[in-house]
XYZ file of C-alpha atoms in Angstrom:
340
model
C -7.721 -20.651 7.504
C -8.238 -18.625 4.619
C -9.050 -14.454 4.477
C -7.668 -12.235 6.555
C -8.654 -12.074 10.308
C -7.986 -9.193 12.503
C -7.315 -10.310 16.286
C -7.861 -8.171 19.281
C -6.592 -9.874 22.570
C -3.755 -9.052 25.211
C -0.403 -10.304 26.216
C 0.979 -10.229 29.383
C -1.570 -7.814 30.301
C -0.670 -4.921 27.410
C -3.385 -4.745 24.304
C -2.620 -6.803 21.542
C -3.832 -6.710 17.761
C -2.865 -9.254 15.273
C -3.092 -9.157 11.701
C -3.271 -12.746 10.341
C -3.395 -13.559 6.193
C -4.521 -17.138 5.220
C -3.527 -17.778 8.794
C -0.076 -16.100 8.528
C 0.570 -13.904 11.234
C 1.426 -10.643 9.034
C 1.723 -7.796 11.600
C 1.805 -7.763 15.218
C 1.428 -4.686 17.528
C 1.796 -4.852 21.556
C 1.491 -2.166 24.172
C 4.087 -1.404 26.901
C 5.003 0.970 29.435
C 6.998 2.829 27.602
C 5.231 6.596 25.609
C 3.185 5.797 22.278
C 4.536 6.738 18.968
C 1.952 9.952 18.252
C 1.952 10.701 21.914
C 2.146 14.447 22.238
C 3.664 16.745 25.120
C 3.532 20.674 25.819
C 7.593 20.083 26.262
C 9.818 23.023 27.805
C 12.843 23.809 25.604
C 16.170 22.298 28.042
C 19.740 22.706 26.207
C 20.996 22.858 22.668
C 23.392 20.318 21.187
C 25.942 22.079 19.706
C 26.766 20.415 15.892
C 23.987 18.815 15.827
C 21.155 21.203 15.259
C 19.199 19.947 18.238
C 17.802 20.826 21.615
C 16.856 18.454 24.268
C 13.587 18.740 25.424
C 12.044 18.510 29.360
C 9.157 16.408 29.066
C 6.368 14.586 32.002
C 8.231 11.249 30.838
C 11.427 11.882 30.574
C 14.400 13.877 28.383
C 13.290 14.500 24.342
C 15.678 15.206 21.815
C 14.463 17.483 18.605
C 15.959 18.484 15.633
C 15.402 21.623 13.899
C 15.051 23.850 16.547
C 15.363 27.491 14.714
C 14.160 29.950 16.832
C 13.856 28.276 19.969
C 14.960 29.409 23.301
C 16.111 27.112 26.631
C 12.751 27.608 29.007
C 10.541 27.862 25.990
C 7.468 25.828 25.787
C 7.317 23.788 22.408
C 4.478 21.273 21.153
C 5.989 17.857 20.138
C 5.063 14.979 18.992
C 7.192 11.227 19.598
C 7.749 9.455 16.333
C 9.036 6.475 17.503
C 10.469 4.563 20.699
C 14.205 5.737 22.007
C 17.196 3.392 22.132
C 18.122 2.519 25.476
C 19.951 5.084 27.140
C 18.598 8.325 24.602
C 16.036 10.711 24.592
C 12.728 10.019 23.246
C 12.829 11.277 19.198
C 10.101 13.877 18.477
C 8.810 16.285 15.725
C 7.516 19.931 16.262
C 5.368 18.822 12.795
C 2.153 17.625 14.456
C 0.037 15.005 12.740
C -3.613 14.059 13.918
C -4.124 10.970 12.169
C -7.430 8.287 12.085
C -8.653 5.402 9.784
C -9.361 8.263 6.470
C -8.689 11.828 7.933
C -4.711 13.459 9.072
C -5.191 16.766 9.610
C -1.932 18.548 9.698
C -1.578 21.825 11.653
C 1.702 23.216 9.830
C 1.013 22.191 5.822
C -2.055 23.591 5.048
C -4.083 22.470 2.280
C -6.558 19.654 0.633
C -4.990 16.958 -0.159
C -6.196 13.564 -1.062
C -4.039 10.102 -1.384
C -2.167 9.261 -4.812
C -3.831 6.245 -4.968
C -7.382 7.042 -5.189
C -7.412 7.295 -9.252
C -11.043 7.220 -10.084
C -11.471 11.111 -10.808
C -15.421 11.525 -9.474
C -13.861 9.463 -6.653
C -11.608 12.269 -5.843
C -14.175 15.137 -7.083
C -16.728 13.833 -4.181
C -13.936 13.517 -1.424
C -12.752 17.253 -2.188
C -16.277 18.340 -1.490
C -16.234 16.638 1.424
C -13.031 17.782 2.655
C -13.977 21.490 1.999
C -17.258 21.315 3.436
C -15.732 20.203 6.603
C -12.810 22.616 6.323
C -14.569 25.739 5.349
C -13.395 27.769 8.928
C -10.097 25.736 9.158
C -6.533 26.920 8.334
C -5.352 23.625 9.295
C -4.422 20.925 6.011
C -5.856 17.831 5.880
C -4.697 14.858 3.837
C -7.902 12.207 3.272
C -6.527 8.277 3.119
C -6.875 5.788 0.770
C -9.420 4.249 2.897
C -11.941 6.839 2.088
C -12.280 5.078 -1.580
C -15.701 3.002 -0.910
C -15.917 4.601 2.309
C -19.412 6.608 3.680
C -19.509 10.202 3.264
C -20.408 10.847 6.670
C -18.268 7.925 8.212
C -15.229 10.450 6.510
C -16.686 13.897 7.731
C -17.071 12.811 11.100
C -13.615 11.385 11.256
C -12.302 14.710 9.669
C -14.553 16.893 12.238
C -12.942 14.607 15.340
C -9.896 15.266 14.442
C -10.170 18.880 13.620
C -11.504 19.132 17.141
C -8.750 17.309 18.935
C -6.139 19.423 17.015
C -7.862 22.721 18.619
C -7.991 21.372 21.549
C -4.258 20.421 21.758
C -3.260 23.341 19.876
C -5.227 25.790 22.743
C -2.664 24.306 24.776
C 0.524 25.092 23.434
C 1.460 28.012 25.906
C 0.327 26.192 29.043
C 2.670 26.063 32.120
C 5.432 23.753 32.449
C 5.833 19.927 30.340
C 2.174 17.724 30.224
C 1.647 14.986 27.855
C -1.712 15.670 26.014
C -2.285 12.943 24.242
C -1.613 9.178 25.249
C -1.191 8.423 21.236
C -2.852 5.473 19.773
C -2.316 2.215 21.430
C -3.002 -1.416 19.341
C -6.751 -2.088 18.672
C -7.195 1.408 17.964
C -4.499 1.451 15.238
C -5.292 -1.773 13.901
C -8.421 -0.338 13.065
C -6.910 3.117 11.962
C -4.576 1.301 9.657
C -5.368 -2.479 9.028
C -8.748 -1.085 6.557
C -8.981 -4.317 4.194
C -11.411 -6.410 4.892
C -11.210 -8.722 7.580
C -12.825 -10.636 10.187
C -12.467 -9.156 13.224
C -12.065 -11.321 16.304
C -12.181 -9.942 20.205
C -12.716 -12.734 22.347
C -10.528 -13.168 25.368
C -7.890 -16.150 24.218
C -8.537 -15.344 20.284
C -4.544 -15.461 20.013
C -4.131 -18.843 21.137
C -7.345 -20.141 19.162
C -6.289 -18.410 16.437
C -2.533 -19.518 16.162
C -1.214 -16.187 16.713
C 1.101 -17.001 20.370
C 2.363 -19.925 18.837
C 3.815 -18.120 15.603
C 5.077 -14.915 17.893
C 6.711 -17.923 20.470
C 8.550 -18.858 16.840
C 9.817 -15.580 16.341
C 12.524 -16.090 19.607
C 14.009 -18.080 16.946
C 16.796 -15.848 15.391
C 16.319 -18.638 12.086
C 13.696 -17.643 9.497
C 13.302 -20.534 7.498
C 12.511 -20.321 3.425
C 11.933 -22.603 1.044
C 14.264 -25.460 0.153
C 16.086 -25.317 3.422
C 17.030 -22.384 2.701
C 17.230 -19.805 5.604
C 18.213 -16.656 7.252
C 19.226 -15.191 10.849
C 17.915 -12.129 11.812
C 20.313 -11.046 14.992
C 20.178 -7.446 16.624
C 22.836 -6.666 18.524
C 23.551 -3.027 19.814
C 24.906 -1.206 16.680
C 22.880 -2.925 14.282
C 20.660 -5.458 12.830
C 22.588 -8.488 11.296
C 20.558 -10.601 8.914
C 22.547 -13.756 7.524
C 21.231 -15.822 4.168
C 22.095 -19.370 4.296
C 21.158 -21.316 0.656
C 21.171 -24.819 3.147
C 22.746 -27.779 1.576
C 22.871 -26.165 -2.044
C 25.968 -24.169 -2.621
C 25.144 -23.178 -6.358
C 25.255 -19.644 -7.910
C 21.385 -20.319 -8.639
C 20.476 -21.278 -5.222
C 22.023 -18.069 -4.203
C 19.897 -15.875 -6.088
C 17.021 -17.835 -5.253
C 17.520 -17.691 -1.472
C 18.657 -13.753 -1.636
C 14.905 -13.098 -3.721
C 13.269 -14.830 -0.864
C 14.764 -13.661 1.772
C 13.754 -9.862 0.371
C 10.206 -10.932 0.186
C 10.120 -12.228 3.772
C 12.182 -9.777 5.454
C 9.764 -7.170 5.992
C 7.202 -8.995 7.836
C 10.192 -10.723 10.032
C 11.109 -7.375 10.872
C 7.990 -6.303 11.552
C 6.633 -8.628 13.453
C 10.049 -8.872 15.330
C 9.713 -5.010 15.884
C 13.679 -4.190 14.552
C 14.566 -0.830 13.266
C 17.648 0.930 12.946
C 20.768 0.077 10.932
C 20.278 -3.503 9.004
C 23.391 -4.989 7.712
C 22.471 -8.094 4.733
C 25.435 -10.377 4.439
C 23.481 -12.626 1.130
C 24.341 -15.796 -0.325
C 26.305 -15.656 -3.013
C 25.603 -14.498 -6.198
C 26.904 -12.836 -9.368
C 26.811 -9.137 -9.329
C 24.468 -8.886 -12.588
C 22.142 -10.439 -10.055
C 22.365 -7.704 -7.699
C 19.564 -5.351 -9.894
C 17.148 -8.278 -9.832
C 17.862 -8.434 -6.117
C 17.039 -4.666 -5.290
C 13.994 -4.961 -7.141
C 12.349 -7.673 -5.297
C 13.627 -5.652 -2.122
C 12.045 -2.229 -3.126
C 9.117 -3.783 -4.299
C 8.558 -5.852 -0.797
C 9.197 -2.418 1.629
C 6.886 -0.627 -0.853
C 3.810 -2.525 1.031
C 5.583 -2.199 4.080
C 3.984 -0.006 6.534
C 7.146 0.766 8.542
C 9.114 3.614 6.785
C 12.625 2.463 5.606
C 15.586 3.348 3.186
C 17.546 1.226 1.122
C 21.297 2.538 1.238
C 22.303 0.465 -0.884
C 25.887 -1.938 -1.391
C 29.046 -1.657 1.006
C 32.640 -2.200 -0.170
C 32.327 -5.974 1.018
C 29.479 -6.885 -1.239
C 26.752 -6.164 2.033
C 23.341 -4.688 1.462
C 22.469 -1.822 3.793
C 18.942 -0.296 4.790
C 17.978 2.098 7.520
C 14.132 1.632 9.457
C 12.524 3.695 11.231
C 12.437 2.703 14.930
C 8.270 2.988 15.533
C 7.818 -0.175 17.474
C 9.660 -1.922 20.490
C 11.720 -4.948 19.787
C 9.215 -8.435 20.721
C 12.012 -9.425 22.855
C 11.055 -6.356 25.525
C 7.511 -6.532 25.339
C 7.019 -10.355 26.058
């Protein structure tokens, strides 16, 4: 199965989208009961944290914890929004930087401004999108940043995307100094952002049972496997525990220098779809196959170069003492093994 296919469908009874590539499942995204990343709250302003810089946060589902909290007074209402799901046992993590974001439009309430994405080069391109944006901004002191997916988009496809969320951002924003914590918005659940963010071109499936006809439930019911296999039998084990994320590279029966290298390179092309699609974030720990450290540069290339398409925000640390490779993810999805 060749092309990419988008798959709308549910499991377990939560919305489901799947993103599948030649009929590789490349990103997966799954409801729960648990708030939406983008969710936003009216919160009520609880306790500082001394030495940290933070205040927890009184909110409809529970505590919040923000950082940055200059000026801010226990009792005070606050707008927030959640950027990602909580570990067990912590607060939910949320911003006071509010982003309103659809398939080409975020408008962004505290950075005013026009701004249109990097990677749009063609300059009449850019020239027709900036009259677009300040048409639609003229009576707005709110910024708005205009997506890649405007490039070959329709004109008024991207102004009415930019005038919905200019509206919803009033409308939130008018109730900032309401009484006591409400959520305002549910934030965006899976079909919605697979077709906010997933903007190549695709077939788009929605029939009831499109995962199993389309392979998608058998390749999730693969990824209870801690063992991601590469080429060569060659693999690695990608095991969370409660600390951190442990991935292991194996080279198989091959024990050379060259198989090293070779297994390390795939491993950091495959790694960010397995930890996508296995929803991991958090402190990942790489204990590689050997290899000689004039390798290492070729290594970190092929790494950077593989998050760089990634769509989940992450930071290469870099090396530990004991020769391990260190990253840090941003926690904005649920691990698979509490959603299914």
């Amino acid at each position: 199965m060749k092309g990419r296919t988008i798959a709308l469908d549910h499991v377990n009874g939560f919305e489901a989208a799947a993103l599948m590539i030649d009929g590789r499942l490349s990103d997966l995204l799954i409801d729960s009961e648990h708030p939406r990343p983008g969710a936003i709250y009216r919160a009520i302003a609880d306790r500082p944290v001394k030495g940290q810089g933070g205040m927890f946060l009184r909110t409809p589902d529970g505590s919040a914890f923000l950082r940055q909290i200059k000026g801010l007074a226990p009792g005070q209402p606050i707008l927030v929004q959640v950027t990602g799901y909580a570990e067990p046992g912590k607060a939910l993590p949320v911003t006071a930087k509010l982003l309103f974001k659809s398939r080409y439009a975020i408008i962004t309430p505290s950075a005013p401004g026009l701004n249109i994405s990097r990677s749009i080069k063609d300059e009449a391109v850019r020239d027709s999108l900036l009259e677009i944006a300040h048409g639609e901004m003229v009576d707005s002191d709110m910024g708005l940043i205009l997506r890649s997916s405007c490039e070959g988009a329709e004109a008024d496809e991207i102004a009415e995307d930019i005038r919905a969320m200019l509206d919803l951002a009033a409308a939130v924003l008018a109730d900032a100094t309401g009484e006591g914590a409400e959520k305002l918005t549910e934030g965006d659940g899976p079909h919605v952002l697979a077709w906010r963010d997933w903007t190549e071109a695709a077939e788009v499936v929605t029939a009831e049972g499109c995962f199993a006809e389309h392979g998608v439930l058998d390749q999730v019911e693969a990824l209870s496997d801690p063992q991601a296999p590469l080429t060569g039998g060659a693999s690695y084990f990608i095991e969370p525990t409660r600390a951190l994320v442990a991935v292991d590279v194996n080279t198989g029966g091959d024990a050379s220098l060259a198989a090293g290298l070779k297994a390390n390179l795939a491993t950091a092309r495959d790694l960010p779809r397995q930890l996508r699609l296995r929803g991991l974030g958090g402190q990942i720990t790489l204990d590689l196959a050997p290899m000689p450290k004039k390798d290492r540069r070729q290594f970190e290339t092929a790494l950077r170069a593989a998050f760089r398409q990634d769509s989940v925000e992450t930071t290469l640390v870099g090396w530990t003492p004991l020769g391990h490779f260190e990253l840090q993810r941003k926690r904005d999805r649920l691990p698979l093994a509490e959603v299914l």
